[in-house]
PDB file of C-alpha atoms in Angstrom:
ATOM      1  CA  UNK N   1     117.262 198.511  41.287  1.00 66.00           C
ATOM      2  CA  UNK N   2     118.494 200.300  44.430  1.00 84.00           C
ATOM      3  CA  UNK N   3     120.239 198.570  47.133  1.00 79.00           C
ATOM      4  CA  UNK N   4     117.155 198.579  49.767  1.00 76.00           C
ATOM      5  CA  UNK N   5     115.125 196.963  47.646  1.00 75.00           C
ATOM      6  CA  UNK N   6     117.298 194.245  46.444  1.00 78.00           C
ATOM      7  CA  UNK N   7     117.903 193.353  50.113  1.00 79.00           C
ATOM      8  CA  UNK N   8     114.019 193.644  50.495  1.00 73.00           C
ATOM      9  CA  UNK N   9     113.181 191.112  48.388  1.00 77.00           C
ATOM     10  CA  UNK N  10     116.010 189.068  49.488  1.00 75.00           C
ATOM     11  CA  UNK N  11     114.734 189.147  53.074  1.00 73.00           C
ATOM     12  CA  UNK N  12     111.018 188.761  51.733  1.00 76.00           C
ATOM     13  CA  UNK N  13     111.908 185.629  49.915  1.00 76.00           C
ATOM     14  CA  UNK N  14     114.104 184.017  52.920  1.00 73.00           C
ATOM     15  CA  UNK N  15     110.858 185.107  55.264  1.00 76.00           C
ATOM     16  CA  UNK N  16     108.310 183.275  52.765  1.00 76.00           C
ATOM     17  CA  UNK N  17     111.171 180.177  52.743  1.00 76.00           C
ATOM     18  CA  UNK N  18     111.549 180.171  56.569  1.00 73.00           C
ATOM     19  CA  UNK N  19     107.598 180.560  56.708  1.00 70.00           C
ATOM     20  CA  UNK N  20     107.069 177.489  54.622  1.00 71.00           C
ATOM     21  CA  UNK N  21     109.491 175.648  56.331  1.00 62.00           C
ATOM     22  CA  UNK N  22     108.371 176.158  59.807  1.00 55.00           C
ATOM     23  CA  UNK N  23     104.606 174.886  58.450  1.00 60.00           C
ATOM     24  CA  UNK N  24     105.756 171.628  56.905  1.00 60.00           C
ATOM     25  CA  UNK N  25     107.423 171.094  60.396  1.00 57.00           C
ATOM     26  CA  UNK N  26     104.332 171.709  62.349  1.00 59.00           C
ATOM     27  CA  UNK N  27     102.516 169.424  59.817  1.00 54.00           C
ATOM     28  CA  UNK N  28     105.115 166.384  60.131  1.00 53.00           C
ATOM     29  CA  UNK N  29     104.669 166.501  63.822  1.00 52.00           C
ATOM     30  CA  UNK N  30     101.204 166.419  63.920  1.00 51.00           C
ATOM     31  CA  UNK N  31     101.081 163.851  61.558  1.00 52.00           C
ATOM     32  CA  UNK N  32     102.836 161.452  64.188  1.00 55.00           C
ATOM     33  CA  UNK N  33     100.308 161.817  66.724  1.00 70.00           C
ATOM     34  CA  UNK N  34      97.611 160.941  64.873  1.00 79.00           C
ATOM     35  CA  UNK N  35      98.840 159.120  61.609  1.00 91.00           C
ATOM     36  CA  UNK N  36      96.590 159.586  57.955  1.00 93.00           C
ATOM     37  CA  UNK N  37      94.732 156.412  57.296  1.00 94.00           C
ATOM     38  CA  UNK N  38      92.852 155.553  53.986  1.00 96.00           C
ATOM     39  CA  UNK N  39      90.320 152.992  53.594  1.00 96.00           C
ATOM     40  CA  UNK N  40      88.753 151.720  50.033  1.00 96.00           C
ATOM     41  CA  UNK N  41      86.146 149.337  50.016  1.00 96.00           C
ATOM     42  CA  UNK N  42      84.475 148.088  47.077  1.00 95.00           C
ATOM     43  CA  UNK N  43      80.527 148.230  46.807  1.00 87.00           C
ATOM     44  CA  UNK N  44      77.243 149.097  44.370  1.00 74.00           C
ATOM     45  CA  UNK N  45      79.363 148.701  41.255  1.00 84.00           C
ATOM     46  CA  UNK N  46      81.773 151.199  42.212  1.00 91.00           C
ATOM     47  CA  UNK N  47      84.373 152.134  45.149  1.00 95.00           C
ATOM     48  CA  UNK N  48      84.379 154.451  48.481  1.00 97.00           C
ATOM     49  CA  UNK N  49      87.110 156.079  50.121  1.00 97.00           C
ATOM     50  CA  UNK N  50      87.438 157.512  53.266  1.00 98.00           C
ATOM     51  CA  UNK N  51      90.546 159.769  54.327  1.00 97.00           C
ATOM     52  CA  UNK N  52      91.156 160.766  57.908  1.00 96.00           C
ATOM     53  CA  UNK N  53      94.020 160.981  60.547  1.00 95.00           C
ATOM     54  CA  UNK N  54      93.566 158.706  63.225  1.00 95.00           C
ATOM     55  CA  UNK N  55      94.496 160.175  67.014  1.00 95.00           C
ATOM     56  CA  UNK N  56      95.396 157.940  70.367  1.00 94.00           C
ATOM     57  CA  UNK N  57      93.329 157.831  73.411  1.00 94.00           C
ATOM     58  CA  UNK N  58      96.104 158.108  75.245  1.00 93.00           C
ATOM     59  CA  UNK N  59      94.666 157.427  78.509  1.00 92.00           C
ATOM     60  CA  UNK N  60      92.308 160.269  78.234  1.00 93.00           C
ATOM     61  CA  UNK N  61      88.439 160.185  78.687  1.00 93.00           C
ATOM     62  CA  UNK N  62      87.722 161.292  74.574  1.00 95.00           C
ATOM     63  CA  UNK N  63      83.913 161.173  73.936  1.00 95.00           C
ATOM     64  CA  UNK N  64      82.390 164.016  76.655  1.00 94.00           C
ATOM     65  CA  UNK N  65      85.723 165.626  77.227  1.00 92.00           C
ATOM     66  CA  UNK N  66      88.114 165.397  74.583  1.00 92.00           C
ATOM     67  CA  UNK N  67      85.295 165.565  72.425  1.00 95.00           C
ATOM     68  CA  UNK N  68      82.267 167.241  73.513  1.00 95.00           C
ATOM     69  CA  UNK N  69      78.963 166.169  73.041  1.00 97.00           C
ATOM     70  CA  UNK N  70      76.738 168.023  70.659  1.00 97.00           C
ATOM     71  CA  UNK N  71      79.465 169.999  69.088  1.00 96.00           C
ATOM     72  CA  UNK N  72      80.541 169.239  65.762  1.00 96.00           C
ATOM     73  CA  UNK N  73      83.802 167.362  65.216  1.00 95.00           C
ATOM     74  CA  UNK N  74      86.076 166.838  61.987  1.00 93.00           C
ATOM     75  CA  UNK N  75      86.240 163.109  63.179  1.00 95.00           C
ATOM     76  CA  UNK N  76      89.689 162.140  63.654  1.00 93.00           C
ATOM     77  CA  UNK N  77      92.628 165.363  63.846  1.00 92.00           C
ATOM     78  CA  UNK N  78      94.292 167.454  61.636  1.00 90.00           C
ATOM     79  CA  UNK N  79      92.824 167.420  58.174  1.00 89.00           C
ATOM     80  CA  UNK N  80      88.734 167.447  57.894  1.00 93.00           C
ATOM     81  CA  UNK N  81      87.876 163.818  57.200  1.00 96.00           C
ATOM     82  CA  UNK N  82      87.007 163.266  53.268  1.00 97.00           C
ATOM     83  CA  UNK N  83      84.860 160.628  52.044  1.00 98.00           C
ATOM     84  CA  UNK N  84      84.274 159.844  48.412  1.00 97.00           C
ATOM     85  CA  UNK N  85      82.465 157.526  46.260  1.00 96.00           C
ATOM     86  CA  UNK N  86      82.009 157.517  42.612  1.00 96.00           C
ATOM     87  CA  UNK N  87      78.392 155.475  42.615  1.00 95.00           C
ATOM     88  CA  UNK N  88      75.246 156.924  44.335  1.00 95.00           C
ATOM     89  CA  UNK N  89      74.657 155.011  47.306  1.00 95.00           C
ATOM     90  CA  UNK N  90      72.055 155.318  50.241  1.00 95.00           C
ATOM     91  CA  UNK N  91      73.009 156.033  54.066  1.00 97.00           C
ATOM     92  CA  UNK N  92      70.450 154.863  56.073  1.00 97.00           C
ATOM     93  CA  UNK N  93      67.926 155.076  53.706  1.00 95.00           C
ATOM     94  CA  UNK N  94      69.015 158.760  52.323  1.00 97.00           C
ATOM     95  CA  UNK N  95      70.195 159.115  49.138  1.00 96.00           C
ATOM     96  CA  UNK N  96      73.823 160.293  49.126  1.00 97.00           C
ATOM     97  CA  UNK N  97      74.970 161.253  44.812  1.00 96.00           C
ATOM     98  CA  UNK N  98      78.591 160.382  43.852  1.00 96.00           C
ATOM     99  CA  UNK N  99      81.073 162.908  44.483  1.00 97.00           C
ATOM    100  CA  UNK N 100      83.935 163.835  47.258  1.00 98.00           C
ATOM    101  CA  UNK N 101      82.529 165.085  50.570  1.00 98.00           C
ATOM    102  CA  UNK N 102      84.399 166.266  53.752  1.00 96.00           C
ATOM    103  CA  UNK N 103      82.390 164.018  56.449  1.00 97.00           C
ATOM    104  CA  UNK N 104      81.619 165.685  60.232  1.00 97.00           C
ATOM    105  CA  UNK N 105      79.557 164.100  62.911  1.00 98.00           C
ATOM    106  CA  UNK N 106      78.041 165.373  66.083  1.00 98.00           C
ATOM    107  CA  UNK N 107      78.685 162.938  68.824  1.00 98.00           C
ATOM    108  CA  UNK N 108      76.089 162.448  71.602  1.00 98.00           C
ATOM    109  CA  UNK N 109      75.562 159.803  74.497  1.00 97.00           C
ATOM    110  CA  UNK N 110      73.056 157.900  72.755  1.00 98.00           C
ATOM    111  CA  UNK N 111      73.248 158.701  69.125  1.00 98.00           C
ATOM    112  CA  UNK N 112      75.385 160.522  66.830  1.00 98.00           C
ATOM    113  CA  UNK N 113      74.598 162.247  63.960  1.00 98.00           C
ATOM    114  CA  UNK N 114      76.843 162.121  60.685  1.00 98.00           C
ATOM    115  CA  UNK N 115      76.801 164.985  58.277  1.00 98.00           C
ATOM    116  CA  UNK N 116      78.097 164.879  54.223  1.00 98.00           C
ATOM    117  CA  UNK N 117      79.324 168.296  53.414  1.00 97.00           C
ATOM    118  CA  UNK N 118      80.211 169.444  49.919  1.00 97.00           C
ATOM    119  CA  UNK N 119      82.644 171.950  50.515  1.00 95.00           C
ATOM    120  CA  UNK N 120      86.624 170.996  51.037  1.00 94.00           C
ATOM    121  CA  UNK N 121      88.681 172.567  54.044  1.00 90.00           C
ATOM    122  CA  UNK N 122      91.890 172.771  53.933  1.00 81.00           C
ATOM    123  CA  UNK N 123      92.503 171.502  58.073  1.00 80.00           C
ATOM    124  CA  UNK N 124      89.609 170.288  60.070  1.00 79.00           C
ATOM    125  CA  UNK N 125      89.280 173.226  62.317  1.00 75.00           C
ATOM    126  CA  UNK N 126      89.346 177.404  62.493  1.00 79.00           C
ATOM    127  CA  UNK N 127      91.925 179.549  64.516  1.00 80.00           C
ATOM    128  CA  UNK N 128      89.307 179.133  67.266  1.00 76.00           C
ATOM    129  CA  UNK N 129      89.807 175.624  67.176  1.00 77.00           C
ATOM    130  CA  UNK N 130      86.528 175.046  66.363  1.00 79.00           C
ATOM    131  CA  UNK N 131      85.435 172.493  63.493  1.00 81.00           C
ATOM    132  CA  UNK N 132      85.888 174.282  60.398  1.00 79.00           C
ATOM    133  CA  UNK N 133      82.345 172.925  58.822  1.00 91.00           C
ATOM    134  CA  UNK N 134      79.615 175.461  56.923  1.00 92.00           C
ATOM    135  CA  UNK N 135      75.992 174.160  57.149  1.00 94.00           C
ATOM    136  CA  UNK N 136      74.875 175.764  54.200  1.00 97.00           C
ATOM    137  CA  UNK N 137      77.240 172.964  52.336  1.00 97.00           C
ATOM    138  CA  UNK N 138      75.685 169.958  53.910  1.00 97.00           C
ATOM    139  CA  UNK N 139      74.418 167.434  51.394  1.00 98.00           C
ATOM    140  CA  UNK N 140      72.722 164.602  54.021  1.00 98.00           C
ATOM    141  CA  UNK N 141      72.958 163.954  57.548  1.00 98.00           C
ATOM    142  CA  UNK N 142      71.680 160.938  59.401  1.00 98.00           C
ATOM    143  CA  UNK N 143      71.341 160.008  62.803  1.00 98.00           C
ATOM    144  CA  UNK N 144      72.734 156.324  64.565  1.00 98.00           C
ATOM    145  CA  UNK N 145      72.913 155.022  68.040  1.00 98.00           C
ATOM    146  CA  UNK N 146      75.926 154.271  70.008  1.00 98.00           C
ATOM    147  CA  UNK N 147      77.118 151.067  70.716  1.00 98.00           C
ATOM    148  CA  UNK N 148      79.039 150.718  74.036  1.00 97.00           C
ATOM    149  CA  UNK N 149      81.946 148.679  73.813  1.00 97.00           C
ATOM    150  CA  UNK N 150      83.655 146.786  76.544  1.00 97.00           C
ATOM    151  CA  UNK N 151      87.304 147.034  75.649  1.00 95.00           C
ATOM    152  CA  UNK N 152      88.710 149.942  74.487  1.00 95.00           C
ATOM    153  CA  UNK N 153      89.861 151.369  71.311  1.00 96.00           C
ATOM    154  CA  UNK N 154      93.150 153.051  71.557  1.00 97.00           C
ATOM    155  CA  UNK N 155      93.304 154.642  67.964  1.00 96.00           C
ATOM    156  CA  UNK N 156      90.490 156.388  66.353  1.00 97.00           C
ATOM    157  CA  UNK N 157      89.160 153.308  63.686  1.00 98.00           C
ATOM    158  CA  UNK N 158      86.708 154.333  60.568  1.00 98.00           C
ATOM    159  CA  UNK N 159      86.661 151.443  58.657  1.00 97.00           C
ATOM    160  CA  UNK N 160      83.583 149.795  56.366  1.00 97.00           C
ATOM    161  CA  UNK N 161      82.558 145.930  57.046  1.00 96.00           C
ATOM    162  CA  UNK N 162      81.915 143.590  54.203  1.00 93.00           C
ATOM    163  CA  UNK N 163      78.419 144.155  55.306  1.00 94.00           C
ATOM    164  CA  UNK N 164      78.635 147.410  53.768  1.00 95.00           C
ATOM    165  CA  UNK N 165      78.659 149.318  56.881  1.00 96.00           C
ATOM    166  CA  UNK N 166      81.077 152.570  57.516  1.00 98.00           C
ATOM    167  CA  UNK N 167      81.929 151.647  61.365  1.00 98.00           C
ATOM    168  CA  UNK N 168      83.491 154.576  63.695  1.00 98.00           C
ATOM    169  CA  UNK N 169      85.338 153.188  66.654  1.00 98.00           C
ATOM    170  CA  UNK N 170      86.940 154.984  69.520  1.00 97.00           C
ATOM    171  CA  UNK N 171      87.469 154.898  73.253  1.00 97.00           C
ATOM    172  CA  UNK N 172      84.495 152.453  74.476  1.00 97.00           C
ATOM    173  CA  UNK N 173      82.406 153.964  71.478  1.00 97.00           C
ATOM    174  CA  UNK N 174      81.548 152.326  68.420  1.00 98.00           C
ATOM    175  CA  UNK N 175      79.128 153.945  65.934  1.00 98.00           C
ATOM    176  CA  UNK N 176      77.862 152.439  62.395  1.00 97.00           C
ATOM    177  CA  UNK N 177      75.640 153.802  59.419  1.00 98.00           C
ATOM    178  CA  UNK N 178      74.759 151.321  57.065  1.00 97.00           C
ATOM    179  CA  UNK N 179      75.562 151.395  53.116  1.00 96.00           C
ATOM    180  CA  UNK N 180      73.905 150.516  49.791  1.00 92.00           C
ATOM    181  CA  UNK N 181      73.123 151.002  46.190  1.00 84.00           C
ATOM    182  CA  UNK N 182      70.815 153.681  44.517  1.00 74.00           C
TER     183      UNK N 182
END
């Protein structure tokens, strides 16, 4: 091998290394802004699980600013929002078949919608910083009404009640979809 290309792949490797690096930085310290959170609840015979990073409010106005209405949004930062569940269950009524799901909604003043899609992304939005979501991979979307709250929620909250509800709470916003058995 000549001498060029020995320190080619020498400097290709260290770029790749430095590269790497540099992203599992940028990851850790978005990660402490807005922490992962899991929650498992037990239902129907079988279990659900919802993963998603959980941002501050941070003294900002979120819902209409930080997050527009009637744009999509990964719901919560970083990574897009997963939600799995190894039982059929219904949302609302709809039928929504076992499986892993990245889970959107569309936030509005008065109701939001939440969408099921089947495809994984790797991070929760484009270079545009736009959320990341195809369409053409939806599996269900329903729509629920907003719930003004009168104390504020400082961290973004998804959670699921022993009611069997999957609850999103945030700023003075609190949104819920209710859960059962096929």
């Amino acid at each position: 091998m000549t001498r060029f290309l020995k320190w080619l792949i020498i400097s290709l490797v260290a770029l790749s290394v430095l590269l790497f690096g540099a992203y599992k930085y940028m990851q850790s310290q978005t990660k402490k802004h807005s922490p992962e959170e899991t929650v498992s609840h037990a239902m129907a015979g079988g279990e659900v699980e919802v993963f998603y990073n959980r941002p501050f409010k941070k003294d900002r106005e979120v819902f209409g600013n930080l997050v527009p209405y009637g744009v999509v949004w990964r719901t919560g930062a970083n990574e897009a929002t997963t939600f799995s569940t190894n039982v059929d269950l219904t949302v609302e009524g709809e039928i929504l078949a076992a499986g892993k799901y990245t889970f959107w909604t569309i936030p509005g003043e008065t109701e939001w919608v939440f969408i099921w899609n089947a495809k994984m992304y790797p991070w929760g939005v484009n270079w545009e910083a736009e959320a990341a979501r195809e369409a053409e991979h939806d599996v269900l979307e329903v729509t629920v009404p907003v719930e003004n709250l009168d104390e504020a929620v400082e961290q973004f909250t998804i959670r699921i009640s022993s009611a069997d509800e999957l609850i999103l709470e945030w700023d003075r916003t609190r949104v819920r979809a209710q859960l059962g058995s096929k």
